[in-house]
mmCIF file with all atom_site columns, N, CA and C in Angstrom:
data_model
loop_
_atom_site.group_PDB
_atom_site.id
_atom_site.type_symbol
_atom_site.label_atom_id
_atom_site.label_alt_id
_atom_site.label_comp_id
_atom_site.label_asym_id
_atom_site.label_entity_id
_atom_site.label_seq_id
_atom_site.pdbx_PDB_ins_code
_atom_site.Cartn_x
_atom_site.Cartn_y
_atom_site.Cartn_z
_atom_site.occupancy
_atom_site.B_iso_or_equiv
_atom_site.pdbx_formal_charge
_atom_site.auth_seq_id
_atom_site.auth_comp_id
_atom_site.auth_asym_id
_atom_site.auth_atom_id
_atom_site.pdbx_PDB_model_num
ATOM 1   N N  . UNK A 1 1  ? -3.748 -22.927 13.735  1.00 0.00 ? 84  UNK A N  1
ATOM 2   C CA . UNK A 1 1  ? -2.313 -22.754 13.505  1.00 0.00 ? 84  UNK A CA 1
ATOM 3   C C  . UNK A 1 1  ? -2.032 -22.294 12.072  1.00 0.00 ? 84  UNK A C  1
ATOM 4   N N  . UNK A 1 2  ? -2.681 -22.947 11.107  1.00 0.00 ? 85  UNK A N  1
ATOM 5   C CA . UNK A 1 2  ? -2.489 -22.559 9.703   1.00 0.00 ? 85  UNK A CA 1
ATOM 6   C C  . UNK A 1 2  ? -2.915 -21.111 9.465   1.00 0.00 ? 85  UNK A C  1
ATOM 7   N N  . UNK A 1 3  ? -4.039 -20.738 10.074  1.00 0.00 ? 86  UNK A N  1
ATOM 8   C CA . UNK A 1 3  ? -4.546 -19.367 9.913   1.00 0.00 ? 86  UNK A CA 1
ATOM 9   C C  . UNK A 1 3  ? -3.544 -18.348 10.455  1.00 0.00 ? 86  UNK A C  1
ATOM 10  N N  . UNK A 1 4  ? -2.920 -18.659 11.569  1.00 0.00 ? 87  UNK A N  1
ATOM 11  C CA . UNK A 1 4  ? -1.924 -17.763 12.159  1.00 0.00 ? 87  UNK A CA 1
ATOM 12  C C  . UNK A 1 4  ? -0.726 -17.598 11.224  1.00 0.00 ? 87  UNK A C  1
ATOM 13  N N  . UNK A 1 5  ? -0.296 -18.688 10.606  1.00 0.00 ? 88  UNK A N  1
ATOM 14  C CA . UNK A 1 5  ? 0.825  -18.621 9.658   1.00 0.00 ? 88  UNK A CA 1
ATOM 15  C C  . UNK A 1 5  ? 0.454  -17.775 8.446   1.00 0.00 ? 88  UNK A C  1
ATOM 16  N N  . UNK A 1 6  ? -0.783 -17.951 7.966   1.00 0.00 ? 89  UNK A N  1
ATOM 17  C CA . UNK A 1 6  ? -1.236 -17.207 6.799   1.00 0.00 ? 89  UNK A CA 1
ATOM 18  C C  . UNK A 1 6  ? -1.290 -15.709 7.097   1.00 0.00 ? 89  UNK A C  1
ATOM 19  N N  . UNK A 1 7  ? -1.792 -15.362 8.265   1.00 0.00 ? 90  UNK A N  1
ATOM 20  C CA . UNK A 1 7  ? -1.858 -13.948 8.646   1.00 0.00 ? 90  UNK A CA 1
ATOM 21  C C  . UNK A 1 7  ? -0.461 -13.356 8.780   1.00 0.00 ? 90  UNK A C  1
ATOM 22  N N  . UNK A 1 8  ? 0.447  -14.118 9.350   1.00 0.00 ? 91  UNK A N  1
ATOM 23  C CA . UNK A 1 8  ? 1.826  -13.657 9.513   1.00 0.00 ? 91  UNK A CA 1
ATOM 24  C C  . UNK A 1 8  ? 2.472  -13.416 8.149   1.00 0.00 ? 91  UNK A C  1
ATOM 25  N N  . UNK A 1 9  ? 2.195  -14.297 7.195   1.00 0.00 ? 92  UNK A N  1
ATOM 26  C CA . UNK A 1 9  ? 2.808  -14.165 5.874   1.00 0.00 ? 92  UNK A CA 1
ATOM 27  C C  . UNK A 1 9  ? 2.231  -12.985 5.098   1.00 0.00 ? 92  UNK A C  1
ATOM 28  N N  . UNK A 1 10 ? 1.045  -12.509 5.486   1.00 0.00 ? 93  UNK A N  1
ATOM 29  C CA . UNK A 1 10 ? 0.419  -11.382 4.801   1.00 0.00 ? 93  UNK A CA 1
ATOM 30  C C  . UNK A 1 10 ? 0.746  -10.043 5.455   1.00 0.00 ? 93  UNK A C  1
ATOM 31  N N  . UNK A 1 11 ? 1.664  -10.043 6.389   1.00 0.00 ? 94  UNK A N  1
ATOM 32  C CA . UNK A 1 11 ? 2.022  -8.810  7.086   1.00 0.00 ? 94  UNK A CA 1
ATOM 33  C C  . UNK A 1 11 ? 2.612  -7.816  6.088   1.00 0.00 ? 94  UNK A C  1
ATOM 34  N N  . UNK A 1 12 ? 2.200  -6.561  6.201   1.00 0.00 ? 95  UNK A N  1
ATOM 35  C CA . UNK A 1 12 ? 2.659  -5.535  5.268   1.00 0.00 ? 95  UNK A CA 1
ATOM 36  C C  . UNK A 1 12 ? 3.673  -4.635  5.963   1.00 0.00 ? 95  UNK A C  1
ATOM 37  N N  . UNK A 1 13 ? 4.785  -4.403  5.293   1.00 0.00 ? 96  UNK A N  1
ATOM 38  C CA . UNK A 1 13 ? 5.801  -3.483  5.789   1.00 0.00 ? 96  UNK A CA 1
ATOM 39  C C  . UNK A 1 13 ? 5.775  -2.245  4.902   1.00 0.00 ? 96  UNK A C  1
ATOM 40  N N  . UNK A 1 14 ? 5.327  -1.126  5.454   1.00 0.00 ? 97  UNK A N  1
ATOM 41  C CA . UNK A 1 14 ? 5.265  0.124   4.689   1.00 0.00 ? 97  UNK A CA 1
ATOM 42  C C  . UNK A 1 14 ? 6.579  0.872   4.863   1.00 0.00 ? 97  UNK A C  1
ATOM 43  N N  . UNK A 1 15 ? 7.212  1.239   3.740   1.00 0.00 ? 98  UNK A N  1
ATOM 44  C CA . UNK A 1 15 ? 8.514  1.914   3.792   1.00 0.00 ? 98  UNK A CA 1
ATOM 45  C C  . UNK A 1 15 ? 8.515  3.139   2.877   1.00 0.00 ? 98  UNK A C  1
ATOM 46  N N  . UNK A 1 16 ? 9.337  4.146   3.194   1.00 0.00 ? 99  UNK A N  1
ATOM 47  C CA . UNK A 1 16 ? 9.471  5.319   2.316   1.00 0.00 ? 99  UNK A CA 1
ATOM 48  C C  . UNK A 1 16 ? 10.321 4.978   1.089   1.00 0.00 ? 99  UNK A C  1
ATOM 49  N N  . UNK A 1 17 ? 10.304 5.855   0.115   1.00 0.00 ? 100 UNK A N  1
ATOM 50  C CA . UNK A 1 17 ? 10.996 5.626   -1.170  1.00 0.00 ? 100 UNK A CA 1
ATOM 51  C C  . UNK A 1 17 ? 12.494 5.380   -0.975  1.00 0.00 ? 100 UNK A C  1
ATOM 52  N N  . UNK A 1 18 ? 13.122 6.108   -0.072  1.00 0.00 ? 101 UNK A N  1
ATOM 53  C CA . UNK A 1 18 ? 14.572 5.959   0.140   1.00 0.00 ? 101 UNK A CA 1
ATOM 54  C C  . UNK A 1 18 ? 14.926 4.538   0.587   1.00 0.00 ? 101 UNK A C  1
ATOM 55  N N  . UNK A 1 19 ? 14.147 4.008   1.518   1.00 0.00 ? 102 UNK A N  1
ATOM 56  C CA . UNK A 1 19 ? 14.380 2.644   2.005   1.00 0.00 ? 102 UNK A CA 1
ATOM 57  C C  . UNK A 1 19 ? 14.061 1.629   0.905   1.00 0.00 ? 102 UNK A C  1
ATOM 58  N N  . UNK A 1 20 ? 13.077 1.949   0.082   1.00 0.00 ? 103 UNK A N  1
ATOM 59  C CA . UNK A 1 20 ? 12.702 1.072   -1.024  1.00 0.00 ? 103 UNK A CA 1
ATOM 60  C C  . UNK A 1 20 ? 13.840 0.984   -2.044  1.00 0.00 ? 103 UNK A C  1
ATOM 61  N N  . UNK A 1 21 ? 14.480 2.109   -2.318  1.00 0.00 ? 104 UNK A N  1
ATOM 62  C CA . UNK A 1 21 ? 15.610 2.133   -3.242  1.00 0.00 ? 104 UNK A CA 1
ATOM 63  C C  . UNK A 1 21 ? 16.749 1.250   -2.734  1.00 0.00 ? 104 UNK A C  1
ATOM 64  N N  . UNK A 1 22 ? 17.035 1.336   -1.444  1.00 0.00 ? 105 UNK A N  1
ATOM 65  C CA . UNK A 1 22 ? 18.107 0.528   -0.856  1.00 0.00 ? 105 UNK A CA 1
ATOM 66  C C  . UNK A 1 22 ? 17.774 -0.957  -0.922  1.00 0.00 ? 105 UNK A C  1
ATOM 67  N N  . UNK A 1 23 ? 16.514 -1.295  -0.674  1.00 0.00 ? 106 UNK A N  1
ATOM 68  C CA . UNK A 1 23 ? 16.104 -2.698  -0.629  1.00 0.00 ? 106 UNK A CA 1
ATOM 69  C C  . UNK A 1 23 ? 16.060 -3.339  -2.015  1.00 0.00 ? 106 UNK A C  1
ATOM 70  N N  . UNK A 1 24 ? 15.691 -2.549  -3.036  1.00 0.00 ? 107 UNK A N  1
ATOM 71  C CA . UNK A 1 24 ? 15.509 -3.130  -4.372  1.00 0.00 ? 107 UNK A CA 1
ATOM 72  C C  . UNK A 1 24 ? 16.674 -2.875  -5.320  1.00 0.00 ? 107 UNK A C  1
ATOM 73  N N  . UNK A 1 25 ? 17.417 -1.802  -5.086  1.00 0.00 ? 108 UNK A N  1
ATOM 74  C CA . UNK A 1 25 ? 18.499 -1.451  -5.997  1.00 0.00 ? 108 UNK A CA 1
ATOM 75  C C  . UNK A 1 25 ? 18.023 -0.646  -7.197  1.00 0.00 ? 108 UNK A C  1
ATOM 76  N N  . UNK A 1 26 ? 16.734 -0.344  -7.270  1.00 0.00 ? 109 UNK A N  1
ATOM 77  C CA . UNK A 1 26 ? 16.177 0.451   -8.370  1.00 0.00 ? 109 UNK A CA 1
ATOM 78  C C  . UNK A 1 26 ? 16.174 1.922   -7.986  1.00 0.00 ? 109 UNK A C  1
ATOM 79  N N  . UNK A 1 27 ? 16.215 2.789   -8.994  1.00 0.00 ? 110 UNK A N  1
ATOM 80  C CA . UNK A 1 27 ? 16.218 4.231   -8.767  1.00 0.00 ? 110 UNK A CA 1
ATOM 81  C C  . UNK A 1 27 ? 14.830 4.796   -8.515  1.00 0.00 ? 110 UNK A C  1
ATOM 82  N N  . UNK A 1 28 ? 14.811 5.991   -7.984  1.00 0.00 ? 111 UNK A N  1
ATOM 83  C CA . UNK A 1 28 ? 13.562 6.677   -7.630  1.00 0.00 ? 111 UNK A CA 1
ATOM 84  C C  . UNK A 1 28 ? 12.631 6.852   -8.837  1.00 0.00 ? 111 UNK A C  1
ATOM 85  N N  . UNK A 1 29 ? 13.181 7.267   -9.973  1.00 0.00 ? 112 UNK A N  1
ATOM 86  C CA . UNK A 1 29 ? 12.369 7.538   -11.160 1.00 0.00 ? 112 UNK A CA 1
ATOM 87  C C  . UNK A 1 29 ? 11.625 6.295   -11.625 1.00 0.00 ? 112 UNK A C  1
ATOM 88  N N  . UNK A 1 30 ? 12.321 5.181   -11.707 1.00 0.00 ? 113 UNK A N  1
ATOM 89  C CA . UNK A 1 30 ? 11.700 3.934   -12.171 1.00 0.00 ? 113 UNK A CA 1
ATOM 90  C C  . UNK A 1 30 ? 10.647 3.454   -11.177 1.00 0.00 ? 113 UNK A C  1
ATOM 91  N N  . UNK A 1 31 ? 10.959 3.516   -9.889  1.00 0.00 ? 114 UNK A N  1
ATOM 92  C CA . UNK A 1 31 ? 10.000 3.086   -8.864  1.00 0.00 ? 114 UNK A CA 1
ATOM 93  C C  . UNK A 1 31 ? 8.741  3.952   -8.899  1.00 0.00 ? 114 UNK A C  1
ATOM 94  N N  . UNK A 1 32 ? 8.904  5.264   -9.093  1.00 0.00 ? 115 UNK A N  1
ATOM 95  C CA . UNK A 1 32 ? 7.741  6.158   -9.161  1.00 0.00 ? 115 UNK A CA 1
ATOM 96  C C  . UNK A 1 32 ? 6.940  5.914   -10.433 1.00 0.00 ? 115 UNK A C  1
ATOM 97  N N  . UNK A 1 33 ? 7.615  5.595   -11.513 1.00 0.00 ? 116 UNK A N  1
ATOM 98  C CA . UNK A 1 33 ? 6.931  5.279   -12.774 1.00 0.00 ? 116 UNK A CA 1
ATOM 99  C C  . UNK A 1 33 ? 6.055  4.034   -12.596 1.00 0.00 ? 116 UNK A C  1
ATOM 100 N N  . UNK A 1 34 ? 6.609  2.989   -11.993 1.00 0.00 ? 117 UNK A N  1
ATOM 101 C CA . UNK A 1 34 ? 5.840  1.759   -11.750 1.00 0.00 ? 117 UNK A CA 1
ATOM 102 C C  . UNK A 1 34 ? 4.697  2.007   -10.778 1.00 0.00 ? 117 UNK A C  1
ATOM 103 N N  . UNK A 1 35 ? 4.947  2.854   -9.769  1.00 0.00 ? 118 UNK A N  1
ATOM 104 C CA . UNK A 1 35 ? 3.890  3.205   -8.809  1.00 0.00 ? 118 UNK A CA 1
ATOM 105 C C  . UNK A 1 35 ? 2.708  3.829   -9.551  1.00 0.00 ? 118 UNK A C  1
ATOM 106 N N  . UNK A 1 36 ? 3.012  4.781   -10.435 1.00 0.00 ? 119 UNK A N  1
ATOM 107 C CA . UNK A 1 36 ? 1.962  5.465   -11.188 1.00 0.00 ? 119 UNK A CA 1
ATOM 108 C C  . UNK A 1 36 ? 1.228  4.522   -12.132 1.00 0.00 ? 119 UNK A C  1
ATOM 109 N N  . UNK A 1 37 ? 1.893  3.446   -12.545 1.00 0.00 ? 120 UNK A N  1
ATOM 110 C CA . UNK A 1 37 ? 1.261  2.439   -13.406 1.00 0.00 ? 120 UNK A CA 1
ATOM 111 C C  . UNK A 1 37 ? 0.453  1.431   -12.595 1.00 0.00 ? 120 UNK A C  1
ATOM 112 N N  . UNK A 1 38 ? 0.544  1.510   -11.264 1.00 0.00 ? 121 UNK A N  1
ATOM 113 C CA . UNK A 1 38 ? -0.217 0.613   -10.395 1.00 0.00 ? 121 UNK A CA 1
ATOM 114 C C  . UNK A 1 38 ? 0.369  -0.784  -10.294 1.00 0.00 ? 121 UNK A C  1
ATOM 115 N N  . UNK A 1 39 ? 1.670  -0.902  -10.422 1.00 0.00 ? 122 UNK A N  1
ATOM 116 C CA . UNK A 1 39 ? 2.321  -2.218  -10.400 1.00 0.00 ? 122 UNK A CA 1
ATOM 117 C C  . UNK A 1 39 ? 2.403  -2.825  -8.998  1.00 0.00 ? 122 UNK A C  1
ATOM 118 N N  . UNK A 1 40 ? 2.334  -2.005  -7.956  1.00 0.00 ? 123 UNK A N  1
ATOM 119 C CA . UNK A 1 40 ? 2.394  -2.507  -6.583  1.00 0.00 ? 123 UNK A CA 1
ATOM 120 C C  . UNK A 1 40 ? 1.632  -1.568  -5.657  1.00 0.00 ? 123 UNK A C  1
ATOM 121 N N  . UNK A 1 41 ? 1.415  -2.044  -4.430  1.00 0.00 ? 124 UNK A N  1
ATOM 122 C CA . UNK A 1 41 ? 0.631  -1.280  -3.452  1.00 0.00 ? 124 UNK A CA 1
ATOM 123 C C  . UNK A 1 41 ? 1.435  -0.129  -2.860  1.00 0.00 ? 124 UNK A C  1
ATOM 124 N N  . UNK A 1 42 ? 0.733  0.975   -2.637  1.00 0.00 ? 125 UNK A N  1
ATOM 125 C CA . UNK A 1 42 ? 1.326  2.118   -1.955  1.00 0.00 ? 125 UNK A CA 1
ATOM 126 C C  . UNK A 1 42 ? 0.205  2.889   -1.284  1.00 0.00 ? 125 UNK A C  1
ATOM 127 N N  . UNK A 1 43 ? 0.570  3.774   -0.402  1.00 0.00 ? 126 UNK A N  1
ATOM 128 C CA . UNK A 1 43 ? -0.423 4.658   0.210   1.00 0.00 ? 126 UNK A CA 1
ATOM 129 C C  . UNK A 1 43 ? 0.188  6.042   0.342   1.00 0.00 ? 126 UNK A C  1
ATOM 130 N N  . UNK A 1 44 ? -0.674 7.047   0.317   1.00 0.00 ? 127 UNK A N  1
ATOM 131 C CA . UNK A 1 44 ? -0.211 8.425   0.415   1.00 0.00 ? 127 UNK A CA 1
ATOM 132 C C  . UNK A 1 44 ? -0.812 9.051   1.665   1.00 0.00 ? 127 UNK A C  1
ATOM 133 N N  . UNK A 1 45 ? 0.016  9.726   2.433   1.00 0.00 ? 128 UNK A N  1
ATOM 134 C CA . UNK A 1 45 ? -0.465 10.361  3.664   1.00 0.00 ? 128 UNK A CA 1
ATOM 135 C C  . UNK A 1 45 ? -1.034 11.741  3.329   1.00 0.00 ? 128 UNK A C  1
ATOM 136 N N  . UNK A 1 46 ? -2.315 11.790  3.027   1.00 0.00 ? 129 UNK A N  1
ATOM 137 C CA . UNK A 1 46 ? -2.977 13.056  2.707   1.00 0.00 ? 129 UNK A CA 1
ATOM 138 C C  . UNK A 1 46 ? -2.651 13.536  1.309   1.00 0.00 ? 129 UNK A C  1
ATOM 139 N N  . UNK A 1 47 ? -3.407 14.507  0.843   1.00 0.00 ? 130 UNK A N  1
ATOM 140 C CA . UNK A 1 47 ? -3.196 15.036  -0.507  1.00 0.00 ? 130 UNK A CA 1
ATOM 141 C C  . UNK A 1 47 ? -1.856 15.773  -0.567  1.00 0.00 ? 130 UNK A C  1
ATOM 142 N N  . UNK A 1 48 ? -1.023 15.367  -1.487  1.00 0.00 ? 131 UNK A N  1
ATOM 143 C CA . UNK A 1 48 ? 0.299  15.971  -1.615  1.00 0.00 ? 131 UNK A CA 1
ATOM 144 C C  . UNK A 1 48 ? 1.290  15.484  -0.570  1.00 0.00 ? 131 UNK A C  1
ATOM 145 N N  . UNK A 1 49 ? 0.908  14.455  0.185   1.00 0.00 ? 132 UNK A N  1
ATOM 146 C CA . UNK A 1 49 ? 1.771  13.930  1.244   1.00 0.00 ? 132 UNK A CA 1
ATOM 147 C C  . UNK A 1 49 ? 2.765  12.904  0.725   1.00 0.00 ? 132 UNK A C  1
ATOM 148 N N  . UNK A 1 50 ? 3.567  12.388  1.636   1.00 0.00 ? 133 UNK A N  1
ATOM 149 C CA . UNK A 1 50 ? 4.573  11.390  1.277   1.00 0.00 ? 133 UNK A CA 1
ATOM 150 C C  . UNK A 1 50 ? 3.919  10.054  0.950   1.00 0.00 ? 133 UNK A C  1
ATOM 151 N N  . UNK A 1 51 ? 4.587  9.320   0.078   1.00 0.00 ? 134 UNK A N  1
ATOM 152 C CA . UNK A 1 51 ? 4.133  7.980   -0.279  1.00 0.00 ? 134 UNK A CA 1
ATOM 153 C C  . UNK A 1 51 ? 4.842  6.952   0.581   1.00 0.00 ? 134 UNK A C  1
ATOM 154 N N  . UNK A 1 52 ? 4.117  5.906   0.947   1.00 0.00 ? 135 UNK A N  1
ATOM 155 C CA . UNK A 1 52 ? 4.706  4.741   1.593   1.00 0.00 ? 135 UNK A CA 1
ATOM 156 C C  . UNK A 1 52 ? 4.409  3.547   0.706   1.00 0.00 ? 135 UNK A C  1
ATOM 157 N N  . UNK A 1 53 ? 5.365  2.634   0.619   1.00 0.00 ? 136 UNK A N  1
ATOM 158 C CA . UNK A 1 53 ? 5.265  1.508   -0.299  1.00 0.00 ? 136 UNK A CA 1
ATOM 159 C C  . UNK A 1 53 ? 5.230  0.193   0.455   1.00 0.00 ? 136 UNK A C  1
ATOM 160 N N  . UNK A 1 54 ? 4.482  -0.770  -0.075  1.00 0.00 ? 137 UNK A N  1
ATOM 161 C CA . UNK A 1 54 ? 4.413  -2.122  0.479   1.00 0.00 ? 137 UNK A CA 1
ATOM 162 C C  . UNK A 1 54 ? 5.680  -2.851  0.028   1.00 0.00 ? 137 UNK A C  1
ATOM 163 N N  . UNK A 1 55 ? 6.619  -3.016  0.936   1.00 0.00 ? 138 UNK A N  1
ATOM 164 C CA . UNK A 1 55 ? 7.929  -3.581  0.607   1.00 0.00 ? 138 UNK A CA 1
ATOM 165 C C  . UNK A 1 55 ? 7.824  -4.968  -0.012  1.00 0.00 ? 138 UNK A C  1
ATOM 166 N N  . UNK A 1 56 ? 7.002  -5.840  0.567   1.00 0.00 ? 139 UNK A N  1
ATOM 167 C CA . UNK A 1 56 ? 6.875  -7.213  0.059   1.00 0.00 ? 139 UNK A CA 1
ATOM 168 C C  . UNK A 1 56 ? 6.298  -7.223  -1.357  1.00 0.00 ? 139 UNK A C  1
ATOM 169 N N  . UNK A 1 57 ? 5.317  -6.352  -1.604  1.00 0.00 ? 140 UNK A N  1
ATOM 170 C CA . UNK A 1 57 ? 4.683  -6.299  -2.919  1.00 0.00 ? 140 UNK A CA 1
ATOM 171 C C  . UNK A 1 57 ? 5.663  -5.786  -3.974  1.00 0.00 ? 140 UNK A C  1
ATOM 172 N N  . UNK A 1 58 ? 6.456  -4.782  -3.621  1.00 0.00 ? 141 UNK A N  1
ATOM 173 C CA . UNK A 1 58 ? 7.446  -4.241  -4.558  1.00 0.00 ? 141 UNK A CA 1
ATOM 174 C C  . UNK A 1 58 ? 8.514  -5.291  -4.856  1.00 0.00 ? 141 UNK A C  1
ATOM 175 N N  . UNK A 1 59 ? 8.960  -6.012  -3.823  1.00 0.00 ? 142 UNK A N  1
ATOM 176 C CA . UNK A 1 59 ? 9.969  -7.051  -4.040  1.00 0.00 ? 142 UNK A CA 1
ATOM 177 C C  . UNK A 1 59 ? 9.414  -8.174  -4.912  1.00 0.00 ? 142 UNK A C  1
ATOM 178 N N  . UNK A 1 60 ? 8.142  -8.516  -4.723  1.00 0.00 ? 143 UNK A N  1
ATOM 179 C CA . UNK A 1 60 ? 7.488  -9.524  -5.564  1.00 0.00 ? 143 UNK A CA 1
ATOM 180 C C  . UNK A 1 60 ? 7.483  -9.049  -7.020  1.00 0.00 ? 143 UNK A C  1
ATOM 181 N N  . UNK A 1 61 ? 7.137  -7.776  -7.232  1.00 0.00 ? 144 UNK A N  1
ATOM 182 C CA . UNK A 1 61 ? 7.119  -7.219  -8.582  1.00 0.00 ? 144 UNK A CA 1
ATOM 183 C C  . UNK A 1 61 ? 8.520  -7.246  -9.205  1.00 0.00 ? 144 UNK A C  1
ATOM 184 N N  . UNK A 1 62 ? 9.532  -6.864  -8.449  1.00 0.00 ? 145 UNK A N  1
ATOM 185 C CA . UNK A 1 62 ? 10.909 -6.858  -8.964  1.00 0.00 ? 145 UNK A CA 1
ATOM 186 C C  . UNK A 1 62 ? 11.375 -8.271  -9.320  1.00 0.00 ? 145 UNK A C  1
ATOM 187 N N  . UNK A 1 63 ? 10.973 -9.267  -8.517  1.00 0.00 ? 146 UNK A N  1
ATOM 188 C CA . UNK A 1 63 ? 11.319 -10.662 -8.844  1.00 0.00 ? 146 UNK A CA 1
ATOM 189 C C  . UNK A 1 63 ? 10.661 -11.077 -10.159 1.00 0.00 ? 146 UNK A C  1
ATOM 190 N N  . UNK A 1 64 ? 9.440  -10.603 -10.405 1.00 0.00 ? 147 UNK A N  1
ATOM 191 C CA . UNK A 1 64 ? 8.736  -10.977 -11.639 1.00 0.00 ? 147 UNK A CA 1
ATOM 192 C C  . UNK A 1 64 ? 9.436  -10.391 -12.868 1.00 0.00 ? 147 UNK A C  1
ATOM 193 N N  . UNK A 1 65 ? 10.170 -9.298  -12.695 1.00 0.00 ? 148 UNK A N  1
ATOM 194 C CA . UNK A 1 65 ? 10.905 -8.698  -13.811 1.00 0.00 ? 148 UNK A CA 1
ATOM 195 C C  . UNK A 1 65 ? 12.092 -9.561  -14.227 1.00 0.00 ? 148 UNK A C  1
ATOM 196 N N  . UNK A 1 66 ? 12.639 -10.310 -13.275 1.00 0.00 ? 149 UNK A N  1
ATOM 197 C CA . UNK A 1 66 ? 13.832 -11.107 -13.539 1.00 0.00 ? 149 UNK A CA 1
ATOM 198 C C  . UNK A 1 66 ? 13.530 -12.398 -14.286 1.00 0.00 ? 149 UNK A C  1
ATOM 199 N N  . UNK A 1 67 ? 12.256 -12.760 -14.377 1.00 0.00 ? 150 UNK A N  1
ATOM 200 C CA . UNK A 1 67 ? 11.893 -14.021 -15.041 1.00 0.00 ? 150 UNK A CA 1
ATOM 201 C C  . UNK A 1 67 ? 11.934 -13.894 -16.541 1.00 0.00 ? 150 UNK A C  1
#
């Protein structure tokens, strides 16, 4: 049971930049700057493709900024 809860809590939601902006309230430039600095997880669909962001990881990073 504990293992199932742990796996559920580690679920990753991949979202595009536009949805990330709405969820965090941060602008595209700042989010891309942090992405390039490796502050949170992301993936790119092929060379020169669109980026997808780990929503939970980005929100965790944004919460750490408020401390």
